[in-house]
mmCIF file of C-alpha atoms in Angstrom:
data_model
loop_
_atom_site.group_PDB
_atom_site.id
_atom_site.type_symbol
_atom_site.label_atom_id
_atom_site.label_comp_id
_atom_site.label_asym_id
_atom_site.label_seq_id
_atom_site.Cartn_x
_atom_site.Cartn_y
_atom_site.Cartn_z
ATOM 1 C CA UNK X 28 69.098 6.438 36.104
ATOM 2 C CA UNK X 29 70.562 3.370 37.138
ATOM 3 C CA UNK X 30 69.713 -0.331 36.338
ATOM 4 C CA UNK X 31 66.440 -1.242 37.034
ATOM 5 C CA UNK X 32 66.672 -3.394 39.206
ATOM 6 C CA UNK X 33 64.120 -6.784 39.401
ATOM 7 C CA UNK X 34 60.570 -5.569 40.056
ATOM 8 C CA UNK X 35 58.509 -7.121 41.740
ATOM 9 C CA UNK X 36 55.738 -9.584 39.452
ATOM 10 C CA UNK X 37 53.000 -7.204 38.912
ATOM 11 C CA UNK X 38 50.684 -10.170 38.414
ATOM 12 C CA UNK X 39 49.951 -10.297 42.190
ATOM 13 C CA UNK X 40 49.033 -6.580 42.139
ATOM 14 C CA UNK X 41 46.929 -6.489 39.154
ATOM 15 C CA UNK X 42 43.489 -4.981 39.189
ATOM 16 C CA UNK X 43 40.888 -5.634 36.970
ATOM 17 C CA UNK X 44 39.907 -2.380 34.362
ATOM 18 C CA UNK X 45 37.224 -1.362 35.615
ATOM 19 C CA UNK X 46 37.943 -1.597 39.067
ATOM 20 C CA UNK X 47 41.240 1.599 38.832
ATOM 21 C CA UNK X 48 39.188 4.888 39.093
ATOM 22 C CA UNK X 49 42.137 7.067 37.922
ATOM 23 C CA UNK X 50 40.227 9.698 35.928
ATOM 24 C CA UNK X 51 41.708 13.073 35.070
ATOM 25 C CA UNK X 52 45.729 13.365 34.333
ATOM 26 C CA UNK X 53 45.501 17.221 36.347
ATOM 27 C CA UNK X 54 48.419 18.605 35.152
ATOM 28 C CA UNK X 55 52.250 18.300 34.873
ATOM 29 C CA UNK X 56 56.060 19.057 35.991
ATOM 30 C CA UNK X 57 58.718 20.032 33.610
ATOM 31 C CA UNK X 58 62.645 20.855 33.950
ATOM 32 C CA UNK X 59 64.742 22.214 31.456
ATOM 33 C CA UNK X 60 67.978 24.429 31.970
ATOM 34 C CA UNK X 61 66.038 27.853 31.072
ATOM 35 C CA UNK X 62 62.766 27.363 33.072
ATOM 36 C CA UNK X 63 61.987 31.127 31.837
ATOM 37 C CA UNK X 64 62.303 30.513 28.214
ATOM 38 C CA UNK X 65 59.832 27.511 27.567
ATOM 39 C CA UNK X 66 58.031 29.202 30.304
ATOM 40 C CA UNK X 67 57.906 32.136 27.444
ATOM 41 C CA UNK X 68 57.329 29.728 24.606
ATOM 42 C CA UNK X 69 53.998 27.859 26.292
ATOM 43 C CA UNK X 70 53.157 32.569 27.306
ATOM 44 C CA UNK X 71 53.037 33.149 23.120
ATOM 45 C CA UNK X 72 51.264 29.536 22.066
ATOM 46 C CA UNK X 73 48.456 29.952 23.253
ATOM 47 C CA UNK X 74 48.791 29.067 27.907
ATOM 48 C CA UNK X 75 48.538 32.011 30.229
ATOM 49 C CA UNK X 76 50.579 31.829 33.598
ATOM 50 C CA UNK X 77 48.167 31.355 36.535
ATOM 51 C CA UNK X 78 51.004 31.453 38.958
ATOM 52 C CA UNK X 79 54.744 32.259 39.478
ATOM 53 C CA UNK X 80 56.334 29.341 37.471
ATOM 54 C CA UNK X 81 52.721 28.337 36.576
ATOM 55 C CA UNK X 82 50.717 27.775 33.593
ATOM 56 C CA UNK X 83 47.519 27.429 32.595
ATOM 57 C CA UNK X 84 43.973 27.980 30.377
ATOM 58 C CA UNK X 85 40.861 29.188 30.749
ATOM 59 C CA UNK X 86 38.988 26.383 32.445
ATOM 60 C CA UNK X 87 41.730 24.033 34.094
ATOM 61 C CA UNK X 88 44.154 27.199 35.821
ATOM 62 C CA UNK X 89 47.237 24.813 36.722
ATOM 63 C CA UNK X 90 48.116 22.707 33.561
ATOM 64 C CA UNK X 91 52.024 22.962 33.133
ATOM 65 C CA UNK X 92 55.034 23.739 36.252
ATOM 66 C CA UNK X 93 57.764 24.613 34.590
ATOM 67 C CA UNK X 94 61.201 24.556 36.511
ATOM 68 C CA UNK X 95 65.312 24.596 36.458
ATOM 69 C CA UNK X 96 67.202 20.755 36.359
ATOM 70 C CA UNK X 97 70.201 19.807 34.656
ATOM 71 C CA UNK X 98 68.419 18.363 31.264
ATOM 72 C CA UNK X 99 64.626 18.641 30.340
ATOM 73 C CA UNK X 100 63.276 15.963 31.631
ATOM 74 C CA UNK X 101 60.098 15.415 33.251
ATOM 75 C CA UNK X 102 59.992 16.154 37.153
ATOM 76 C CA UNK X 103 56.515 15.686 38.325
ATOM 77 C CA UNK X 104 52.808 13.405 36.827
ATOM 78 C CA UNK X 105 49.450 15.058 39.070
ATOM 79 C CA UNK X 106 46.507 12.943 38.123
ATOM 80 C CA UNK X 107 43.305 12.420 40.058
ATOM 81 C CA UNK X 108 40.971 9.475 41.497
ATOM 82 C CA UNK X 109 37.319 9.187 42.838
ATOM 83 C CA UNK X 110 37.717 8.429 46.020
ATOM 84 C CA UNK X 111 39.430 7.075 49.333
ATOM 85 C CA UNK X 112 39.111 3.850 49.040
ATOM 86 C CA UNK X 113 40.837 4.158 45.357
ATOM 87 C CA UNK X 114 43.277 6.366 47.141
ATOM 88 C CA UNK X 115 43.819 3.267 49.667
ATOM 89 C CA UNK X 116 43.887 0.694 47.085
ATOM 90 C CA UNK X 117 46.276 2.426 45.329
ATOM 91 C CA UNK X 118 48.480 2.946 48.650
ATOM 92 C CA UNK X 119 48.733 -0.758 48.802
ATOM 93 C CA UNK X 120 49.082 -2.238 45.073
ATOM 94 C CA UNK X 121 52.578 0.619 45.658
ATOM 95 C CA UNK X 122 53.842 -1.524 48.489
ATOM 96 C CA UNK X 123 52.804 -5.125 47.670
ATOM 97 C CA UNK X 124 55.001 -4.318 44.043
ATOM 98 C CA UNK X 125 57.936 -2.440 46.464
ATOM 99 C CA UNK X 126 57.348 0.927 45.496
ATOM 100 C CA UNK X 127 57.818 3.701 49.094
ATOM 101 C CA UNK X 128 55.105 5.312 48.740
ATOM 102 C CA UNK X 129 53.268 7.973 51.589
ATOM 103 C CA UNK X 130 49.897 9.191 52.247
ATOM 104 C CA UNK X 131 46.869 9.985 53.947
ATOM 105 C CA UNK X 132 43.092 9.887 53.419
ATOM 106 C CA UNK X 133 42.966 12.174 50.409
ATOM 107 C CA UNK X 134 46.603 11.779 48.140
ATOM 108 C CA UNK X 135 49.406 9.807 47.285
ATOM 109 C CA UNK X 136 53.426 10.425 46.465
ATOM 110 C CA UNK X 137 55.218 7.889 44.946
ATOM 111 C CA UNK X 138 58.081 8.394 42.801
ATOM 112 C CA UNK X 139 58.592 5.725 39.535
ATOM 113 C CA UNK X 140 60.497 3.506 39.650
ATOM 114 C CA UNK X 141 61.194 3.542 35.737
ATOM 115 C CA UNK X 142 61.920 7.037 34.839
ATOM 116 C CA UNK X 143 62.101 9.123 39.091
ATOM 117 C CA UNK X 144 59.350 12.126 38.448
ATOM 118 C CA UNK X 145 57.312 12.106 41.282
ATOM 119 C CA UNK X 146 53.513 10.845 40.306
ATOM 120 C CA UNK X 147 51.215 12.787 42.829
ATOM 121 C CA UNK X 148 47.294 11.345 42.900
ATOM 122 C CA UNK X 149 44.775 13.429 44.750
ATOM 123 C CA UNK X 150 40.936 12.234 45.198
ATOM 124 C CA UNK X 151 39.352 15.049 42.520
ATOM 125 C CA UNK X 152 38.768 15.326 39.415
ATOM 126 C CA UNK X 153 39.501 17.369 36.325
ATOM 127 C CA UNK X 154 37.572 20.748 35.584
ATOM 128 C CA UNK X 155 35.108 20.208 32.558
ATOM 129 C CA UNK X 156 36.085 21.703 29.589
ATOM 130 C CA UNK X 157 34.532 24.690 27.693
ATOM 131 C CA UNK X 158 32.084 23.222 24.549
ATOM 132 C CA UNK X 159 34.577 24.426 21.276
ATOM 133 C CA UNK X 160 33.387 26.813 19.673
ATOM 134 C CA UNK X 161 31.789 26.480 16.676
ATOM 135 C CA UNK X 162 33.463 26.575 13.079
ATOM 136 C CA UNK X 163 31.149 27.507 10.350
ATOM 137 C CA UNK X 164 33.140 25.379 7.392
ATOM 138 C CA UNK X 165 31.143 24.105 3.961
ATOM 139 C CA UNK X 166 30.497 20.384 3.275
ATOM 140 C CA UNK X 167 29.480 18.398 0.583
ATOM 141 C CA UNK X 168 25.798 19.242 0.457
ATOM 142 C CA UNK X 169 26.143 21.852 3.046
ATOM 143 C CA UNK X 170 26.791 25.610 2.411
ATOM 144 C CA UNK X 171 27.539 27.068 6.598
ATOM 145 C CA UNK X 172 29.631 30.130 4.900
ATOM 146 C CA UNK X 173 28.417 31.846 2.353
ATOM 147 C CA UNK X 174 30.240 35.051 0.827
ATOM 148 C CA UNK X 175 32.781 35.644 3.679
ATOM 149 C CA UNK X 176 36.351 33.950 4.161
ATOM 150 C CA UNK X 177 36.278 31.407 6.250
ATOM 151 C CA UNK X 178 37.003 32.173 9.917
ATOM 152 C CA UNK X 179 40.555 31.266 10.732
ATOM 153 C CA UNK X 180 41.948 33.475 7.415
ATOM 154 C CA UNK X 181 40.615 36.510 9.355
ATOM 155 C CA UNK X 182 41.862 34.652 12.696
ATOM 156 C CA UNK X 183 44.320 37.152 14.506
ATOM 157 C CA UNK X 184 44.394 36.190 18.331
ATOM 158 C CA UNK X 185 46.805 32.795 19.211
ATOM 159 C CA UNK X 186 44.272 30.152 19.741
ATOM 160 C CA UNK X 187 43.875 28.827 23.181
ATOM 161 C CA UNK X 188 45.547 25.902 24.807
ATOM 162 C CA UNK X 189 42.339 24.003 26.059
ATOM 163 C CA UNK X 190 44.075 21.272 28.196
ATOM 164 C CA UNK X 191 47.715 19.254 28.577
ATOM 165 C CA UNK X 192 46.717 16.140 26.575
ATOM 166 C CA UNK X 193 49.616 13.716 26.329
ATOM 167 C CA UNK X 194 53.290 12.890 27.413
ATOM 168 C CA UNK X 195 54.854 10.391 25.641
ATOM 169 C CA UNK X 196 57.189 7.723 27.767
ATOM 170 C CA UNK X 197 60.541 5.946 26.491
ATOM 171 C CA UNK X 198 62.513 3.660 28.495
ATOM 172 C CA UNK X 199 64.290 0.708 27.301
ATOM 173 C CA UNK X 200 62.162 -1.270 30.188
ATOM 174 C CA UNK X 201 58.950 -1.165 28.147
ATOM 175 C CA UNK X 202 57.232 -3.956 30.244
ATOM 176 C CA UNK X 203 58.008 -3.225 33.381
ATOM 177 C CA UNK X 204 57.172 0.487 32.945
ATOM 178 C CA UNK X 205 53.456 -0.055 31.048
ATOM 179 C CA UNK X 206 53.347 -2.630 34.484
ATOM 180 C CA UNK X 207 53.600 -0.413 36.758
ATOM 181 C CA UNK X 208 51.369 2.374 35.229
ATOM 182 C CA UNK X 209 48.442 0.029 34.453
ATOM 183 C CA UNK X 210 49.021 -2.895 37.027
ATOM 184 C CA UNK X 211 50.236 -0.553 39.968
ATOM 185 C CA UNK X 212 48.906 2.723 39.458
ATOM 186 C CA UNK X 213 45.982 2.205 37.548
ATOM 187 C CA UNK X 214 45.815 3.635 33.769
ATOM 188 C CA UNK X 215 43.461 1.990 31.146
ATOM 189 C CA UNK X 216 45.146 0.197 28.274
ATOM 190 C CA UNK X 217 43.706 2.032 25.142
ATOM 191 C CA UNK X 218 45.790 0.351 21.857
ATOM 192 C CA UNK X 219 49.370 -0.730 21.329
ATOM 193 C CA UNK X 220 50.623 -1.101 18.048
ATOM 194 C CA UNK X 221 53.146 -4.366 16.481
ATOM 195 C CA UNK X 222 52.118 -5.854 19.832
ATOM 196 C CA UNK X 223 52.537 -4.262 22.460
ATOM 197 C CA UNK X 224 56.151 -2.028 20.537
ATOM 198 C CA UNK X 225 53.807 1.308 21.491
ATOM 199 C CA UNK X 226 51.240 1.316 24.330
ATOM 200 C CA UNK X 227 48.875 4.111 24.230
ATOM 201 C CA UNK X 228 47.059 4.835 28.014
ATOM 202 C CA UNK X 229 44.369 6.545 29.480
ATOM 203 C CA UNK X 230 42.261 8.264 32.381
ATOM 204 C CA UNK X 231 39.921 10.094 31.193
ATOM 205 C CA UNK X 232 37.850 9.136 28.435
ATOM 206 C CA UNK X 233 37.779 10.796 25.855
ATOM 207 C CA UNK X 234 42.118 10.635 24.818
ATOM 208 C CA UNK X 235 45.070 8.570 25.801
ATOM 209 C CA UNK X 236 47.547 10.667 28.077
ATOM 210 C CA UNK X 237 50.577 8.398 28.303
ATOM 211 C CA UNK X 238 51.924 6.682 25.557
ATOM 212 C CA UNK X 239 55.502 4.438 25.774
ATOM 213 C CA UNK X 240 57.033 3.544 23.747
ATOM 214 C CA UNK X 241 61.176 1.667 23.002
ATOM 215 C CA UNK X 242 64.329 3.990 23.860
ATOM 216 C CA UNK X 243 67.787 3.315 24.612
ATOM 217 C CA UNK X 244 66.875 5.199 28.115
ATOM 218 C CA UNK X 245 63.949 6.387 30.430
ATOM 219 C CA UNK X 246 63.304 9.838 28.556
ATOM 220 C CA UNK X 247 60.941 12.034 28.139
ATOM 221 C CA UNK X 248 60.244 11.363 24.457
ATOM 222 C CA UNK X 249 57.343 15.376 24.234
ATOM 223 C CA UNK X 250 54.240 15.616 25.665
ATOM 224 C CA UNK X 251 51.534 17.568 23.507
ATOM 225 C CA UNK X 252 48.756 20.488 24.236
ATOM 226 C CA UNK X 253 44.981 20.394 23.107
ATOM 227 C CA UNK X 254 43.559 23.474 21.392
ATOM 228 C CA UNK X 255 40.816 23.518 19.331
ATOM 229 C CA UNK X 256 40.993 21.707 16.120
ATOM 230 C CA UNK X 257 42.905 21.310 12.894
ATOM 231 C CA UNK X 258 42.626 25.219 11.952
ATOM 232 C CA UNK X 259 43.879 25.930 15.422
ATOM 233 C CA UNK X 260 47.009 23.830 14.993
ATOM 234 C CA UNK X 261 47.660 25.671 12.023
ATOM 235 C CA UNK X 262 47.229 29.115 13.926
ATOM 236 C CA UNK X 263 49.624 28.593 16.602
#
């Protein structure tokens, strides 16, 4: 992207965190030069093909879309919010911040002014996750697995991905990016390290969904999927 010009101060469009009603990271789109290669990678690592170019999980059939691009980047982020009133409020904050958007009663769309990917926010919420199957662990004073090997040793199938968990973006425009995601879109800041050197944000209640950190240019650092436990990480 080209140089980022001065953006209107976000103080004028900031809202109290409790008023911001983003509630889910629904799915992301990743663009790469060889989309089939990335698609096949995820098929081999616990995701399923649910449509052409679309990867999903048993609980959430649309989690990741793979598209062709000249370089690897995040091309779209799809979020959800609680109500039509939230859509109207987000659209107003975008306008107040000088960011072009299109909206109707149930959806608002814009382009991230820092990273250049599309952002779509719809009224709705993520599908609930099926509770994790409990493994039998032996711990101090508690023997629940007797005369049998650990599940992870006996497991022969690829662990299933549960959801796309978070995205990490890097940029030299750190303050502007944090302001945009927190004060305009409505991400909640959950933690910061080294006095804001890296900022963790969330839209769901159990884990951060976005991290923004310094970088030499505005780019996708990585994205992560969630599996059931540490054994599933090792098996993957």
